[in-house]
Short mmCIF file of C-alpha atoms in Angstrom, two decimals:
data_model
loop_
_atom_site.label_atom_id
_atom_site.label_comp_id
_atom_site.label_asym_id
_atom_site.label_seq_id
_atom_site.Cartn_x
_atom_site.Cartn_y
_atom_site.Cartn_z
CA VAL A 1 46.66 68.13 -19.16
CA ARG A 2 46.29 65.58 -21.85
CA ASN A 3 49.14 67.56 -23.88
CA ALA A 4 51.51 67.50 -20.92
CA VAL A 5 51.20 64.22 -19.24
CA PRO A 6 51.77 60.97 -21.47
CA LYS A 7 48.73 58.67 -22.18
CA GLY A 8 49.05 55.80 -19.61
CA PHE A 9 51.18 57.79 -16.97
CA PRO A 10 49.27 57.93 -13.25
CA TYR A 11 48.86 61.57 -12.17
CA ILE A 12 47.12 63.98 -9.93
CA HIS A 13 45.36 67.34 -11.29
CA VAL A 14 44.34 70.00 -8.99
CA ASP A 15 42.42 72.70 -11.12
CA PHE A 16 42.44 76.39 -10.37
CA SER A 17 39.14 77.74 -11.16
CA LEU A 18 39.65 76.94 -14.87
CA GLY A 19 42.29 79.27 -15.07
CA GLY A 20 45.14 76.84 -15.04
CA GLY A 21 46.17 74.02 -12.39
CA PHE A 22 48.72 72.01 -11.25
CA ALA A 23 49.42 68.52 -12.77
CA HIS A 24 52.31 65.97 -11.01
CA VAL A 25 53.00 62.89 -12.89
CA ILE A 26 53.03 60.06 -9.98
CA ASP A 27 56.34 58.54 -10.16
CA ASN A 28 55.76 55.26 -7.80
CA VAL A 29 51.91 54.86 -6.95
CA VAL A 30 52.41 52.58 -4.08
CA ASP A 31 54.68 55.24 -2.47
CA PHE A 32 52.53 58.14 -3.28
CA PRO A 33 51.10 60.01 -0.41
CA LYS A 34 47.06 59.19 -0.21
CA ASP A 35 46.31 62.71 1.26
CA PHE A 36 48.40 64.71 -1.39
CA VAL A 37 45.80 66.94 -2.18
CA GLN A 38 44.72 67.83 1.02
CA HIS A 39 48.27 69.11 1.61
CA VAL A 40 47.91 71.04 -1.42
CA MET A 41 45.16 72.75 -0.54
CA ALA A 42 45.83 73.19 2.77
CA GLY A 43 48.98 75.01 1.71
CA MET A 44 46.97 77.10 -0.78
CA CYS A 45 45.11 78.17 2.33
CA GLU A 46 48.10 78.54 4.35
CA LEU A 47 46.89 76.06 7.05
CA THR A 48 49.21 74.41 9.57
CA ILE A 49 48.83 70.63 10.24
CA LEU A 50 47.42 71.62 13.82
CA ASP A 51 44.63 73.69 11.94
CA ARG A 52 43.79 70.39 9.99
CA ALA A 53 44.16 67.87 12.92
CA TYR A 54 40.73 68.63 14.68
CA THR A 55 37.70 68.90 12.94
CA CYS A 56 36.20 70.99 15.76
CA LYS A 57 37.48 73.07 19.33
CA GLU A 58 35.26 69.97 21.53
CA GLU A 59 37.70 67.33 19.32
CA TYR A 60 40.78 69.46 20.22
CA ARG A 61 40.11 70.05 23.85
CA ASP A 62 39.47 66.30 24.46
CA ALA A 63 42.63 65.45 22.92
CA CYS A 64 44.72 68.10 24.94
CA LYS A 65 42.70 66.70 27.97
CA ASP A 66 43.80 62.93 26.93
CA LEU A 67 47.53 63.79 26.78
CA LYS A 68 47.51 65.81 29.90
CA ASP A 69 45.90 62.68 31.52
CA ARG A 70 48.02 60.42 30.10
CA PHE A 71 51.47 62.51 31.04
CA ALA A 72 50.54 63.09 34.45
CA GLN A 73 49.75 59.07 35.30
CA ASP A 74 53.79 58.00 34.37
CA PHE A 75 55.66 61.61 34.86
CA ASP A 76 56.62 62.97 38.29
CA TRP A 77 57.98 66.76 37.33
CA THR A 78 59.27 67.00 40.98
CA LYS A 79 61.89 64.33 40.23
CA ALA A 80 63.40 66.80 37.82
CA LEU A 81 63.85 69.40 40.27
CA GLN A 82 65.82 66.89 42.96
CA SER A 83 68.74 66.76 40.11
#
């Protein structure tokens, strides 16, 4: 990495078991996504955003229940049938 990235440049480096890796120079530190490495690793593992959104099944089920409850409070689907 030291030979590829100029001294003083901000960069991110992901090493793949000492057999090479990925280095990316960060052009704008302020706008650079803080979860960039998480996205890289998730992509390597072929995980979708839903696979990474919840840490356990209970958390996923609770989020689904919460969504259903909030949706049911303000939505009357029978009105859509009358149109």
